[in-house]
Short mmCIF file of C-alpha atoms in Angstrom, two decimals:
data_model
loop_
_atom_site.label_atom_id
_atom_site.label_comp_id
_atom_site.label_asym_id
_atom_site.label_seq_id
_atom_site.Cartn_x
_atom_site.Cartn_y
_atom_site.Cartn_z
CA MET A 288 80.07 85.44 101.09
CA ASN A 289 78.95 87.76 98.28
CA ALA A 290 80.27 86.46 94.93
CA LYS A 291 78.59 88.81 92.48
CA HIS A 292 81.37 91.40 92.34
CA VAL A 293 83.99 90.83 89.63
CA LEU A 294 86.47 93.38 91.07
CA ILE A 295 86.85 93.88 94.81
CA VAL A 296 89.03 96.63 96.26
CA LEU A 297 90.35 96.57 99.81
CA SER A 298 90.86 99.97 101.48
CA LEU A 299 92.81 99.66 104.69
CA SER A 300 92.00 101.77 107.74
CA SER A 301 94.59 103.16 110.18
CA LEU A 302 93.99 100.26 112.58
CA SER A 303 94.52 97.46 110.10
CA PHE A 304 98.23 97.49 109.34
CA SER A 305 99.78 97.45 112.81
CA VAL A 306 102.17 94.62 111.99
CA LEU A 307 103.29 95.84 108.58
CA ALA A 308 103.52 99.59 109.12
CA GLN A 309 103.76 100.18 112.84
CA ASN A 310 106.55 97.99 114.17
CA ARG A 311 107.48 100.13 117.16
CA GLU A 312 110.21 97.77 118.28
CA ALA A 313 111.94 98.22 114.92
CA ASP A 314 111.42 102.00 115.15
CA ILE A 315 113.30 102.06 118.46
CA LEU A 316 116.35 100.50 116.81
CA ARG A 317 116.12 102.59 113.64
CA TYR A 318 115.97 105.93 115.43
CA SER A 319 118.55 105.00 118.10
CA ARG A 320 121.47 103.89 115.96
CA ALA A 321 123.90 106.40 114.49
CA ASP A 322 126.33 106.32 111.58
CA LEU A 323 129.92 107.45 111.89
CA GLY A 324 129.57 111.20 112.01
CA GLY A 325 131.51 114.44 112.31
CA THR A 326 134.26 115.81 110.10
CA ALA A 327 136.23 113.85 107.51
CA ARG A 328 139.12 113.61 109.98
CA THR A 329 136.89 112.10 112.67
CA GLN A 330 135.36 109.61 110.25
CA ALA A 331 138.73 108.67 108.69
CA ILE A 332 139.96 107.42 112.09
CA GLY A 333 136.85 105.27 112.57
CA GLY A 334 135.13 107.79 114.84
CA ALA A 335 137.61 107.13 117.69
CA GLN A 336 137.34 110.72 118.94
CA THR A 337 136.43 110.38 122.63
CA ALA A 338 139.92 111.15 124.01
CA LEU A 339 141.29 113.39 121.23
CA GLY A 340 139.74 116.85 120.96
CA GLY A 341 140.87 119.84 118.93
CA ASP A 342 138.55 118.99 116.00
CA ILE A 343 135.03 120.18 115.21
CA GLY A 344 134.13 116.49 115.26
CA SER A 345 134.02 116.95 119.06
CA LEU A 346 130.60 118.55 118.55
CA SER A 347 129.27 115.12 117.51
CA SER A 348 131.14 113.20 120.23
CA ASN A 349 132.85 114.34 123.46
CA PRO A 350 132.23 118.08 124.10
CA ALA A 351 135.29 118.17 126.38
CA GLY A 352 137.35 118.12 123.17
CA LEU A 353 136.45 121.78 122.65
CA GLY A 354 138.78 122.61 125.53
CA PHE A 355 141.78 121.91 123.25
CA PHE A 356 140.93 124.77 120.89
CA ARG A 357 143.22 127.79 121.13
CA ARG A 358 141.81 129.54 118.07
CA SER A 359 138.36 129.77 116.55
CA ASP A 360 137.49 127.38 113.75
CA PHE A 361 134.92 126.86 110.99
CA SER A 362 134.39 123.87 108.68
CA PHE A 363 131.79 122.16 106.52
CA SER A 364 131.67 118.62 105.15
CA PRO A 365 129.75 117.64 101.99
CA THR A 366 129.28 113.90 101.47
CA ILE A 367 128.57 111.53 98.58
CA THR A 368 126.96 108.23 99.55
CA ASP A 369 126.50 105.08 97.49
CA ILE A 370 124.67 102.04 98.89
CA ARG A 371 124.25 98.63 97.27
CA ASN A 372 121.70 96.18 98.62
CA ASN A 373 121.92 92.50 97.70
CA THR A 374 118.76 90.58 98.59
CA SER A 375 117.98 86.88 98.74
CA TYR A 376 114.41 85.56 98.80
CA LEU A 377 113.34 81.97 98.20
CA GLY A 378 116.58 81.23 96.36
CA ASN A 379 116.52 84.32 94.11
CA GLN A 380 119.18 87.04 94.23
CA TYR A 381 118.76 90.74 93.42
CA SER A 382 120.96 93.86 93.59
CA TYR A 383 120.05 97.53 93.79
CA ASP A 384 122.22 100.68 93.88
CA LYS A 385 121.30 104.11 95.19
CA GLY A 386 123.38 107.28 95.54
CA ALA A 387 122.87 110.57 97.40
CA VAL A 388 124.65 113.87 98.10
CA ASN A 389 124.24 115.64 101.46
CA PHE A 390 126.06 117.48 104.25
CA ALA A 391 127.61 115.33 106.96
CA ASN A 392 128.69 118.17 109.20
CA ILE A 393 128.98 121.94 109.47
CA GLY A 394 130.22 123.73 112.57
CA VAL A 395 131.93 126.71 114.13
CA VAL A 396 133.91 127.02 117.37
CA TRP A 397 134.69 130.29 119.14
CA ALA A 398 137.74 129.88 121.39
CA ARG A 399 139.10 132.32 123.96
CA SER A 400 141.99 132.20 126.44
CA THR A 401 141.61 133.38 130.02
CA PRO A 402 143.59 136.30 131.48
CA GLN A 403 145.64 133.79 133.44
CA ALA A 404 146.71 132.06 130.23
CA ASP A 405 147.45 135.40 128.59
CA GLU A 406 149.83 136.12 131.46
CA GLY A 407 151.81 132.99 130.57
CA LYS A 408 150.59 130.69 133.36
CA LYS A 409 150.16 127.41 131.47
CA SER A 410 150.14 124.76 134.17
CA ALA A 411 147.44 125.78 136.66
CA GLY A 412 143.94 127.23 136.70
CA TRP A 413 141.42 127.69 133.91
CA LEU A 414 143.33 128.49 130.74
CA SER A 415 140.77 128.58 127.93
CA TYR A 416 137.17 127.94 126.96
CA ALA A 417 135.27 127.44 123.73
CA PHE A 418 131.70 127.51 122.50
CA GLY A 419 130.67 125.36 119.55
CA LEU A 420 127.61 125.33 117.32
CA GLY A 421 127.15 122.66 114.70
CA TYR A 422 124.92 120.52 112.54
CA ASN A 423 125.58 116.80 112.15
CA ARG A 424 123.89 114.12 110.05
CA THR A 425 123.60 111.13 112.40
CA ASN A 426 121.86 108.64 110.13
CA THR A 427 120.76 108.29 106.51
CA TYR A 428 117.91 105.96 105.55
CA ASN A 429 118.10 106.25 101.75
CA SER A 430 117.93 102.69 100.49
CA ASN A 431 116.04 100.60 97.93
CA PHE A 432 115.65 96.85 97.59
CA SER A 433 113.46 94.34 95.77
CA PHE A 434 112.77 90.61 96.07
CA SER A 435 110.90 87.93 94.17
CA GLY A 436 110.33 84.18 94.28
CA LYS A 437 107.94 81.23 94.14
CA ASN A 438 106.61 80.47 97.62
CA LYS A 439 105.58 76.84 98.11
CA LEU A 440 104.79 77.18 101.82
CA SER A 441 102.64 80.28 102.39
CA SER A 442 100.68 83.15 100.89
CA PHE A 443 99.98 86.72 101.96
CA THR A 444 96.50 85.39 102.77
CA TYR A 445 98.06 83.57 105.76
CA TYR A 446 98.79 86.96 107.28
CA LEU A 447 95.26 88.16 106.43
CA ALA A 448 93.77 85.15 108.23
CA ASP A 449 95.93 85.90 111.29
CA GLN A 450 94.53 89.43 111.35
CA ALA A 451 90.96 88.08 111.23
CA ASN A 452 91.60 85.62 114.06
CA LEU A 453 93.32 88.31 116.12
CA TYR A 454 90.81 91.15 115.72
CA GLY A 455 87.64 89.36 114.57
CA ILE A 456 85.21 90.33 111.79
CA ASN A 457 81.73 91.86 111.98
CA VAL A 458 79.45 90.10 109.45
CA ASP A 459 76.02 91.51 108.45
CA ASN A 460 72.85 89.60 107.63
CA SER A 461 73.79 89.22 103.96
CA GLY A 462 77.02 87.44 104.87
CA ASN A 463 79.39 90.33 104.13
CA ALA A 464 81.89 91.89 106.52
CA SER A 465 80.45 95.22 107.64
CA ASP A 466 83.68 96.76 108.95
CA ASN A 467 86.51 98.39 107.04
CA THR A 468 89.37 96.57 108.71
CA LEU A 469 91.99 94.69 106.74
CA ALA A 470 90.52 91.37 107.90
CA GLY A 471 86.96 92.37 107.02
CA GLN A 472 87.84 93.52 103.54
CA ALA A 473 89.94 90.40 102.96
CA TYR A 474 86.89 88.31 103.89
CA ASN A 475 84.68 90.17 101.39
CA ALA A 476 87.35 89.71 98.72
CA ALA A 477 87.44 85.91 99.13
CA LEU A 478 91.05 86.02 100.24
CA ILE A 479 90.18 84.29 103.54
CA ASN A 480 87.39 81.87 104.54
CA SER A 481 85.43 81.34 107.75
CA GLN A 482 84.74 78.13 109.61
CA LYS A 483 82.25 77.71 112.46
CA ASN A 484 82.92 75.43 115.41
CA GLY A 485 79.89 75.76 117.65
CA ASN A 486 79.59 79.42 118.62
CA GLN A 487 83.19 80.15 117.64
CA THR A 488 84.21 81.38 114.20
CA THR A 489 87.76 80.91 113.00
CA TYR A 490 89.37 82.04 109.77
CA GLN A 491 91.83 80.39 107.45
CA PRO A 492 93.68 81.43 104.28
CA GLY A 493 91.76 81.15 101.05
CA THR A 494 94.82 79.86 99.22
CA PHE A 495 97.26 77.09 100.05
CA PRO A 496 100.39 77.11 97.88
CA SER A 497 102.24 73.86 97.26
CA GLY A 498 105.21 72.51 95.40
CA SER A 499 103.12 72.02 92.28
CA ASN A 500 101.17 75.29 92.67
CA PRO A 501 103.41 77.93 94.33
CA ALA A 502 102.44 81.57 94.92
CA ASN A 503 104.42 83.95 92.69
CA GLN A 504 105.52 86.78 94.99
CA SER A 505 107.49 89.97 94.44
CA GLY A 506 108.10 93.06 96.54
CA TYR A 507 109.79 96.43 96.24
CA ASN A 508 110.75 98.77 99.09
CA TYR A 509 111.91 102.38 98.66
CA GLN A 510 113.22 104.11 101.81
CA ALA A 511 114.34 107.68 102.39
CA GLY A 512 115.03 109.98 105.31
CA ARG A 513 117.58 110.96 107.92
CA THR A 514 118.21 111.96 111.51
CA ASP A 515 120.05 115.21 112.22
CA ASP A 516 121.41 116.99 115.29
CA VAL A 517 121.85 120.70 115.88
CA ASN A 518 124.33 120.93 118.73
CA ILE A 519 125.52 123.65 121.06
CA SER A 520 128.47 122.78 123.32
CA PHE A 521 130.88 124.32 125.79
CA GLY A 522 134.37 123.09 126.66
CA THR A 523 137.10 124.34 128.96
CA ASN A 524 140.72 123.60 129.84
CA TYR A 525 142.13 123.37 133.36
CA GLY A 526 145.90 123.45 133.56
CA ASN A 527 146.39 121.74 130.17
CA GLN A 528 145.55 118.52 131.99
CA LEU A 529 141.80 118.31 132.61
CA TYR A 530 139.25 119.20 129.94
CA LEU A 531 135.51 119.36 130.66
CA GLY A 532 132.54 119.84 128.37
CA VAL A 533 128.76 119.82 128.16
CA GLY A 534 126.41 119.98 125.21
CA ALA A 535 122.74 119.92 124.18
CA ASN A 536 121.23 118.46 121.02
CA LEU A 537 118.07 119.31 119.13
CA SER A 538 117.35 116.28 116.95
CA THR A 539 115.04 115.92 113.98
CA LEU A 540 114.06 112.78 112.11
CA ARG A 541 112.30 112.06 108.87
CA TYR A 542 111.66 108.55 107.60
CA SER A 543 109.47 107.39 104.73
CA TYR A 544 109.02 104.35 102.58
CA ALA A 545 106.87 103.01 99.77
CA PHE A 546 106.25 99.27 99.77
CA ASN A 547 104.55 97.20 97.07
CA PHE A 548 103.80 93.48 97.31
CA LEU A 549 102.38 91.51 94.39
CA GLU A 550 101.15 87.92 94.53
CA THR A 551 99.79 85.94 91.56
CA GLY A 552 99.04 82.32 90.75
CA ILE A 553 96.71 81.92 93.74
CA ASN A 554 93.10 80.71 93.85
CA ASN A 555 90.51 80.25 96.58
CA THR A 556 90.37 76.47 96.90
CA GLN A 557 87.26 76.47 99.11
CA THR A 558 85.19 78.94 97.09
CA PRO A 559 85.84 77.99 93.45
CA THR A 560 82.99 80.23 92.23
CA ILE A 561 85.23 83.23 92.98
CA ASN A 562 88.37 82.84 90.92
CA VAL A 563 90.79 84.99 92.91
CA HIS A 564 94.02 84.97 90.93
CA GLY A 565 96.09 87.65 92.62
CA LEU A 566 96.48 90.50 95.06
CA ASN A 567 98.45 93.73 94.99
CA TYR A 568 99.26 95.47 98.29
CA THR A 569 100.72 99.00 98.43
CA GLU A 570 101.78 100.93 101.52
CA ASN A 571 103.13 104.49 101.80
CA PHE A 572 104.50 105.57 105.17
CA ASP A 573 105.94 108.84 106.47
CA ALA A 574 107.23 109.72 109.95
CA ALA A 575 108.58 113.00 111.30
CA GLY A 576 109.76 113.93 114.77
CA THR A 577 111.81 116.22 116.97
CA GLY A 578 113.75 115.40 120.11
CA VAL A 579 116.17 116.73 122.69
CA SER A 580 119.17 115.22 124.50
CA ALA A 581 122.29 116.28 126.39
CA LYS A 582 125.95 115.24 126.70
CA ALA A 583 128.68 115.69 129.28
CA GLY A 584 132.27 114.54 129.18
CA LEU A 585 135.88 114.92 130.25
CA ILE A 586 139.39 114.28 128.94
CA TYR A 587 142.35 113.78 131.26
CA ARG A 588 145.92 114.21 130.03
CA PRO A 589 148.39 112.90 132.66
CA ASP A 590 151.33 113.65 130.34
CA ALA A 591 151.95 114.76 126.76
CA SER A 592 151.62 111.27 125.28
CA ILE A 593 148.46 109.93 126.95
CA ARG A 594 144.86 111.10 126.90
CA LEU A 595 141.92 109.38 128.58
CA GLY A 596 138.35 110.39 127.87
CA ALA A 597 134.74 109.57 128.73
CA TYR A 598 131.33 111.03 128.03
CA LEU A 599 127.71 110.05 128.34
CA GLN A 600 124.76 110.94 126.18
CA THR A 601 121.29 111.02 127.64
CA PRO A 602 118.37 109.42 125.80
CA THR A 603 116.84 111.48 123.03
CA LEU A 604 113.23 112.25 123.93
CA TYR A 605 111.33 112.23 120.63
CA HIS A 606 107.80 113.23 119.75
CA ILE A 607 106.88 111.53 116.48
CA THR A 608 103.91 111.74 114.13
CA GLU A 609 103.17 109.27 111.35
CA ALA A 610 100.93 109.08 108.30
CA VAL A 611 100.11 105.94 106.32
CA ASN A 612 98.19 105.38 103.10
CA ASN A 613 97.45 101.87 101.88
CA THR A 614 95.57 100.00 99.19
CA MET A 615 95.16 96.33 98.41
CA VAL A 616 93.42 95.03 95.32
CA SER A 617 92.04 91.53 94.78
CA SER A 618 90.84 90.98 91.23
CA THR A 619 89.15 88.43 88.99
CA ASP A 620 87.37 88.34 85.67
CA ALA A 621 85.22 85.80 83.88
CA ALA A 622 88.24 84.21 82.23
CA GLY A 623 90.22 84.17 85.49
CA ALA A 624 92.84 86.64 84.24
CA PRO A 625 94.44 89.03 86.80
CA LEU A 626 93.17 92.60 86.66
CA TYR A 627 94.61 95.32 88.90
CA THR A 628 92.99 98.73 89.19
CA PRO A 629 94.29 101.56 91.39
CA ALA A 630 92.00 102.45 94.27
CA ALA A 631 91.70 105.49 96.51
CA SER A 632 93.28 104.68 99.84
CA ASN A 633 92.43 105.64 103.38
CA GLY A 634 95.05 107.34 105.51
CA GLY A 635 96.00 106.67 109.10
CA LEU A 636 97.63 109.03 111.59
CA ALA A 637 99.52 108.24 114.76
CA SER A 638 101.34 110.33 117.37
CA TYR A 639 103.56 109.05 120.16
CA ASP A 640 106.67 109.65 122.28
CA MET A 641 109.85 107.61 122.19
CA LYS A 642 112.92 107.49 124.41
CA THR A 643 116.14 106.18 122.85
CA PRO A 644 118.82 104.37 124.90
CA TRP A 645 121.52 105.84 127.15
CA LYS A 646 124.99 105.83 125.55
CA TYR A 647 128.28 105.61 127.50
CA ASN A 648 131.63 106.22 125.78
CA PHE A 649 135.18 105.59 127.00
CA GLY A 650 138.38 106.21 125.07
CA GLY A 651 142.13 106.45 125.18
CA SER A 652 144.78 107.91 122.88
CA PHE A 653 148.55 107.55 122.74
CA PHE A 654 150.71 110.16 120.98
CA PHE A 655 154.13 109.48 119.45
CA LYS A 656 155.63 112.95 119.91
CA THR A 657 153.80 115.24 117.45
CA PHE A 658 153.93 113.06 114.33
CA ALA A 659 151.44 110.22 115.09
CA PHE A 660 148.77 108.88 117.40
CA ILE A 661 146.53 105.88 117.90
CA SER A 662 143.10 106.14 119.47
CA ALA A 663 140.48 103.63 120.65
CA ASP A 664 136.89 103.96 121.87
CA VAL A 665 134.39 101.64 123.52
CA GLU A 666 130.71 102.57 123.53
CA LEU A 667 127.97 100.89 125.53
CA VAL A 668 124.39 101.33 124.27
CA ASP A 669 121.67 99.97 126.54
CA TYR A 670 118.88 99.25 124.03
CA LYS A 671 116.77 97.68 126.78
CA SER A 672 116.48 101.12 128.37
CA ALA A 673 114.56 102.50 125.38
CA SER A 674 110.81 102.94 125.69
CA PHE A 675 107.65 103.88 123.80
CA HIS A 676 104.70 105.92 125.10
CA SER A 677 101.33 106.60 123.46
CA ALA A 678 97.79 107.50 124.45
CA ASP A 679 96.45 104.00 123.81
CA SER A 680 97.03 100.80 125.77
CA VAL A 681 99.72 99.21 123.59
CA SER A 682 102.70 100.91 125.31
CA LEU A 683 102.99 98.26 128.01
CA LEU A 684 103.15 95.42 125.49
CA ILE A 685 105.64 97.22 123.22
CA ASN A 686 107.96 98.08 126.12
CA LYS A 687 107.78 94.47 127.29
CA ASN A 688 108.79 93.39 123.77
CA ILE A 689 111.70 95.86 123.79
CA GLN A 690 112.96 94.28 127.00
CA SER A 691 112.68 90.83 125.42
CA ILE A 692 114.04 91.55 121.93
CA TYR A 693 116.99 93.81 122.69
CA ARG A 694 120.06 93.80 124.92
CA SER A 695 123.01 96.09 125.63
CA ALA A 696 125.40 96.30 122.70
CA VAL A 697 129.10 97.21 122.73
CA ASN A 698 130.56 99.27 119.90
CA TYR A 699 134.31 99.48 119.20
CA ARG A 700 136.19 102.17 117.28
CA LEU A 701 139.91 102.26 116.48
CA GLY A 702 141.90 104.86 114.53
CA ALA A 703 145.39 106.17 113.80
CA GLU A 704 147.04 109.17 112.18
CA VAL A 705 150.57 109.76 110.88
CA LYS A 706 151.85 113.20 109.88
CA ALA A 707 154.38 113.94 107.15
CA GLY A 708 154.96 117.66 106.79
CA ILE A 709 151.72 119.36 105.83
CA PHE A 710 150.04 116.01 105.12
CA SER A 711 148.32 113.53 107.43
CA PHE A 712 147.46 109.91 106.65
CA ARG A 713 144.62 108.23 108.54
CA ALA A 714 142.96 104.85 108.92
CA GLY A 715 140.31 103.37 111.17
CA TYR A 716 137.92 100.55 111.97
CA ALA A 717 134.53 100.44 113.72
CA LEU A 718 132.40 97.51 114.86
CA TYR A 719 128.87 98.18 116.04
CA GLY A 720 127.58 95.25 118.08
CA ASN A 721 124.43 93.24 117.56
CA PRO A 722 121.56 94.72 119.64
CA TYR A 723 119.34 91.63 119.47
CA SER A 724 119.15 89.21 122.38
CA ALA A 725 118.39 86.25 120.06
CA THR A 726 121.74 86.32 118.31
CA THR A 727 121.17 83.00 116.55
CA LEU A 728 118.06 84.31 114.78
CA LEU A 729 118.91 87.91 114.05
CA SER A 730 122.21 89.59 113.35
CA SER A 731 122.60 93.30 112.83
CA ALA A 732 126.26 93.97 113.58
CA THR A 733 127.81 96.72 111.44
CA THR A 734 131.43 96.92 110.34
CA SER A 735 133.16 100.02 108.92
CA TYR A 736 136.62 100.34 107.36
CA THR A 737 137.85 103.91 107.03
CA GLY A 738 140.76 105.88 105.62
CA GLY A 739 141.67 109.41 104.66
CA LEU A 740 144.14 112.14 103.92
CA GLY A 741 144.59 115.61 105.46
CA LEU A 742 146.30 118.81 104.41
CA ARG A 743 147.23 121.68 106.76
CA THR A 744 148.73 124.92 105.45
CA GLY A 745 148.51 128.23 107.29
CA ASN A 746 144.97 128.81 108.52
CA PHE A 747 143.42 126.54 105.91
CA TYR A 748 142.88 122.79 106.08
CA ALA A 749 141.24 120.14 103.91
CA ASP A 750 140.47 116.52 104.78
CA ILE A 751 139.02 113.66 102.78
CA ALA A 752 137.71 110.35 104.08
CA VAL A 753 136.36 107.15 102.58
CA ILE A 754 134.14 104.95 104.76
CA ASN A 755 132.98 101.49 103.69
CA THR A 756 130.23 100.05 105.89
CA GLN A 757 128.81 96.53 105.68
CA PHE A 758 125.79 95.10 107.49
CA ASN A 759 123.03 92.53 107.17
CA SER A 760 119.34 93.26 107.76
CA PRO A 761 116.57 90.68 108.30
CA TYR A 762 113.28 91.70 106.70
CA THR A 763 109.91 89.94 106.92
CA ALA A 764 107.88 89.92 103.69
CA TYR A 765 104.78 89.36 105.88
CA PRO A 766 104.50 87.94 109.41
CA ILE A 767 102.78 84.63 110.15
CA ALA A 768 101.67 83.89 113.70
CA ALA A 769 102.14 80.11 113.51
CA ILE A 770 105.54 78.50 113.93
CA SER A 771 104.97 76.46 110.78
CA PRO A 772 105.12 77.59 108.10
CA PRO A 773 107.63 80.25 109.15
CA SER A 774 107.33 83.89 108.17
CA PRO A 775 109.08 84.34 104.79
CA MET A 776 112.31 86.26 105.34
CA VAL A 777 114.26 88.47 102.96
CA SER A 778 118.00 88.51 103.63
CA ILE A 779 119.49 91.94 102.84
CA ASN A 780 123.26 92.40 102.62
CA SER A 781 124.17 96.10 102.41
CA ASN A 782 127.45 97.64 101.34
CA ARG A 783 127.66 101.40 101.75
CA THR A 784 130.47 103.76 100.77
CA ASP A 785 130.69 107.39 101.90
CA PHE A 786 133.07 109.97 100.48
CA VAL A 787 133.48 112.94 102.85
CA LEU A 788 135.30 116.21 102.18
CA THR A 789 135.92 118.73 104.97
CA LEU A 790 137.09 122.24 104.21
CA GLY A 791 137.91 124.54 107.10
CA SER A 792 139.77 127.58 108.36
CA ARG A 793 141.01 128.78 111.74
CA PHE A 794 140.71 132.42 112.64
#
């Protein structure tokens, strides 16, 4: 080990951060899940739109709903979002707020009646059809959180040692690592140590925190991005009883984050001549992709008070590219004081294909004359059917992990509307089921409470909705391969509130 350098900088190559930056199993879940979407009316009733129709929200759900349109329609829906993250790490609590303004939905529907309908025949044959074109925000990733605590059980160097034991290190004749991997640079920086056992070399952490000498750790994560759909759909009406629809989606995604992890109060216990007192790891990640999918559905109305609906959405076939830039600094000086100096980082690029799960939706609605309705949906999402494909050999392992980690999840949506003259009052509830198979270890169920108000006068309408969504997210500060000590987990409790306004006109 070379001990003559006072400041040692670790530059990470694109192959060195596979666990921290490239968690493909987590990417599958992130890019597959969708927020409540559509117009303010759709969101105010908890997204229970499968069996309703007659609203531009059908563009983001069941395309058969376009068959209910008798006149053309245009609307747009600006949104204000506020999200609060409460984190817990090693007994310490933190809170962080972030707000954003965006567009939830914009769409237009062109509706036409058939000659048979124009002749007054309302109970048989094809009576109308409609084309719809719309944009819909399906997910928003804007979120910040931080964590901090004194770790008595492990250090970031435990993760570095795991990387060395997993991938190995090339050491030159002078005793320095000659490669530019994360493990090799950690070895040169005295963050990990080697131990020979015959012809086999193993690696262990350079620091061992304890109750009397804990590692002071803190982290900050800034996330941004979204997934969007541009949708074109067609719906038709047969005898005011059967409504059919098909649609195609062009999806885009953008996801980025900046992560910083700082650890101080550590020292290399086996190499006291190198007084390592801290490390500072920084990671910047950006992903962008495009995908395509399709939908088909129907709504059956046996009488004026009952509607039954169903639709399926094919997997979205994404092509995604990623870029990562990372630096990690280990520093010492003669007095043993921490010294952190920014370093130029190496970038890594990746390109791969991803298939999200199939989605199956079923719904029913009951109308009380023309003044009220209740509506309920059930959605089945088969997360085990998702898959990852790349040019290297890791696809098989990742897809095997997807089969092991995830399961089919059931999502429930319930909503109601009551009319009073030109006003409508709405409320709803949505529960998105936990996709993880190990429910005792991970929980990612999402609950939304919704409400809203609508105004209809002449050709103009305005709707407002408030959606409060709550969910928990497990987050690993850094993974450790051994069962003991366990990987340090950050518990994140998120509370998100969306305010949606839809303004529209029929023509």
